[in-house]
Tab-separated table of C-alpha atoms in Angstrom:
chain	number	residue	atom	x	y	z
A	131	VAL	CA	-41.869	-4.933	-70.683
A	132	LYS	CA	-43.171	-8.380	-69.725
A	133	GLU	CA	-41.350	-8.250	-66.379
A	134	TRP	CA	-42.213	-4.710	-65.308
A	135	GLY	CA	-45.177	-3.705	-67.469
A	136	HIS	CA	-45.879	-1.089	-70.100
A	137	GLU	CA	-46.293	1.638	-67.496
A	138	THR	CA	-42.524	1.493	-66.823
A	139	LEU	CA	-41.572	2.238	-70.428
A	140	MET	CA	-41.666	5.548	-72.275
A	141	VAL	CA	-40.711	5.692	-75.955
A	142	VAL	CA	-39.784	9.190	-77.128
A	143	ASN	CA	-39.662	10.112	-80.793
A	144	TYR	CA	-36.944	12.725	-81.315
A	145	GLN	CA	-39.105	14.525	-83.886
A	146	THR	CA	-41.829	14.923	-81.243
A	147	LEU	CA	-39.260	16.123	-78.695
A	148	VAL	CA	-37.996	18.788	-81.131
A	149	GLN	CA	-41.459	19.912	-82.256
A	150	ASN	CA	-43.079	19.905	-78.802
A	151	THR	CA	-40.134	20.216	-76.442
A	152	SER	CA	-41.884	21.697	-73.426
A	153	ASP	CA	-44.735	19.161	-73.264
A	154	THR	CA	-42.443	16.196	-73.965
A	155	LEU	CA	-39.912	17.248	-71.305
A	156	GLN	CA	-42.721	17.735	-68.764
A	157	ARG	CA	-44.033	14.226	-69.516
A	158	MET	CA	-40.523	12.817	-69.126
A	159	GLN	CA	-40.034	14.616	-65.798
A	160	ARG	CA	-43.337	13.289	-64.422
A	161	PHE	CA	-42.555	9.794	-65.711
A	162	LEU	CA	-39.161	9.818	-63.962
A	163	ASN	CA	-40.705	11.305	-60.796
A	164	LEU	CA	-38.491	14.380	-61.064
A	165	PRO	CA	-39.582	17.675	-59.551
A	166	PRO	CA	-40.917	20.165	-62.083
A	167	ALA	CA	-38.183	22.259	-63.630
A	168	ALA	CA	-38.135	25.986	-63.116
A	169	LYS	CA	-40.291	27.917	-65.559
A	170	PHE	CA	-37.573	28.631	-68.102
A	171	PRO	CA	-38.059	28.407	-71.845
A	172	PRO	CA	-37.351	24.876	-73.070
A	173	PRO	CA	-33.965	24.366	-74.688
A	174	LYS	CA	-33.763	24.816	-78.452
A	175	LEU	CA	-32.980	21.365	-79.771
A	176	PRO	CA	-31.416	20.924	-83.199
A	177	ALA	CA	-33.767	19.278	-85.680
A	178	SER	CA	-30.967	16.985	-86.739
A	179	ASN	CA	-27.618	15.528	-85.779
A	180	GLU	CA	-25.438	18.368	-86.999
A	181	ARG	CA	-22.178	17.051	-85.590
A	182	PRO	CA	-19.777	15.679	-88.152
A	183	PHE	CA	-18.137	12.347	-87.457
A	184	GLU	CA	-16.130	9.825	-89.394
A	185	GLY	CA	-18.300	7.522	-91.466
A	186	LYS	CA	-21.418	9.713	-91.241
A	187	ARG	CA	-23.814	8.923	-94.082
A	188	HIS	CA	-26.815	10.743	-95.500
A	189	LEU	CA	-29.904	9.248	-97.105
A	190	ALA	CA	-29.342	11.358	-100.203
A	191	ASP	CA	-26.092	9.422	-100.720
A	192	ILE	CA	-27.716	5.968	-100.537
A	193	ASP	CA	-28.665	4.095	-103.695
A	194	PRO	CA	-32.469	4.499	-104.039
A	195	GLN	CA	-32.958	0.727	-104.439
A	196	ILE	CA	-31.189	0.102	-101.138
A	197	CYS	CA	-33.305	2.775	-99.485
A	198	VAL	CA	-36.501	1.169	-100.756
A	199	GLY	CA	-35.255	-2.247	-99.610
A	200	LEU	CA	-34.552	-0.940	-96.092
A	201	ARG	CA	-37.926	0.807	-95.934
A	202	GLU	CA	-39.697	-2.407	-96.930
A	203	ALA	CA	-37.613	-4.528	-94.538
A	204	TRP	CA	-38.622	-2.278	-91.605
A	205	ARG	CA	-42.215	-1.535	-92.669
A	206	GLU	CA	-43.887	-4.319	-90.686
A	207	GLN	CA	-41.897	-3.643	-87.494
A	208	ASN	CA	-42.566	0.102	-87.711
A	209	GLU	CA	-46.300	-0.406	-88.277
A	210	ARG	CA	-46.429	-2.744	-85.275
A	211	LEU	CA	-44.570	-0.171	-83.151
A	212	TYR	CA	-47.063	2.562	-84.102
A	213	GLN	CA	-50.016	0.274	-83.261
A	214	ILE	CA	-48.559	-0.783	-79.908
A	215	LEU	CA	-47.724	2.756	-78.803
A	216	ALA	CA	-51.142	4.073	-79.883
A	217	ASP	CA	-53.027	1.395	-77.914
A	218	PRO	CA	-54.303	3.149	-74.749
A	219	SER	CA	-55.002	-0.183	-73.036
A	220	ARG	CA	-51.250	-0.813	-72.807
A	221	ASN	CA	-50.816	2.281	-70.588
A	222	PHE	CA	-47.285	3.107	-71.748
A	223	ALA	CA	-45.418	5.359	-69.309
A	224	GLY	CA	-48.375	5.286	-66.943
A	225	GLY	CA	-50.453	7.301	-69.428
A	226	LEU	CA	-47.680	9.864	-70.013
A	227	GLN	CA	-46.527	8.426	-73.351
A	228	PRO	CA	-45.940	11.328	-75.764
A	229	PRO	CA	-47.365	11.076	-79.279
A	230	PHE	CA	-45.244	8.887	-81.550
A	231	PRO	CA	-45.872	9.845	-85.187
A	232	PRO	CA	-44.739	7.609	-88.048
A	233	PHE	CA	-41.163	8.060	-89.148
A	234	PRO	CA	-40.721	10.180	-92.288
A	235	ASP	CA	-40.299	8.204	-95.491
A	236	PRO	CA	-36.513	7.836	-95.838
A	237	CYS	CA	-36.854	7.359	-99.595
A	238	ASP	CA	-38.651	10.652	-100.185
A	239	VAL	CA	-36.134	12.476	-102.393
A	240	THR	CA	-37.283	15.929	-101.280
A	241	SER	CA	-37.127	14.999	-97.622
A	242	ALA	CA	-33.771	13.205	-98.027
A	243	SER	CA	-32.165	16.118	-99.864
A	244	THR	CA	-33.465	18.541	-97.238
A	245	ARG	CA	-32.051	16.387	-94.472
A	246	ARG	CA	-28.807	16.100	-96.450
A	247	ARG	CA	-28.559	19.881	-96.508
A	248	ASP	CA	-29.150	19.934	-92.759
A	249	ASN	CA	-26.765	17.007	-92.141
A	250	ALA	CA	-29.685	15.292	-90.454
A	251	THR	CA	-29.828	11.672	-91.452
A	252	GLN	CA	-27.843	8.558	-90.741
A	253	VAL	CA	-28.163	5.157	-92.367
A	254	ALA	CA	-30.778	2.932	-90.746
A	255	PRO	CA	-29.421	-0.097	-88.902
A	256	ALA	CA	-29.461	-3.375	-90.803
A	257	ARG	CA	-31.402	-5.197	-88.090
A	258	PRO	CA	-33.877	-4.177	-85.412
A	259	PRO	CA	-32.182	-3.066	-82.182
A	260	LYS	CA	-32.415	-5.228	-79.078
A	261	VAL	CA	-33.979	-3.097	-76.358
A	262	THR	CA	-33.494	-3.931	-72.713
A	263	ALA	CA	-35.633	-2.128	-70.148
A	264	LEU	CA	-34.144	-1.805	-66.692
A	265	LYS	CA	-36.147	-1.518	-63.498
A	266	SER	CA	-34.795	1.983	-62.863
A	267	ARG	CA	-36.673	3.143	-65.979
A	268	ILE	CA	-33.503	3.533	-67.992
A	269	VAL	CA	-33.575	1.953	-71.403
A	270	SER	CA	-30.490	0.730	-73.209
A	271	VAL	CA	-30.384	-0.070	-76.890
A	272	LYS	CA	-27.929	-2.664	-78.206
A	273	ARG	CA	-27.325	-3.117	-81.914
């Protein structure tokens, strides 16, 4: 961000993409300087990662104390992220930044059991990801 500026970075919350697919995809197309897509209905995106894979974990399976510990460990970084993305003076994505709502509380038993039923949740990473923005507007995330 320091090298190319906030206007070259768009951060998309998957929840926002699922809930407001058409608007979010249009913002992404404009941000990437792609021609507008034909006027077809937006694709129906799954609300969760429904694909099974080896080692997949669900929040409902995590010890509640560990969940609370992870939530607290990430609280400050998440709050900072929300503040940064909400600051209009930073001009993220050249003003095309989609809304970025706070993440759902991973320790909410109701929410976790619902996501468990939908096979929606994976364990949060143990450390913040290292994000590298490339000049071509592609972002890679390394853990």
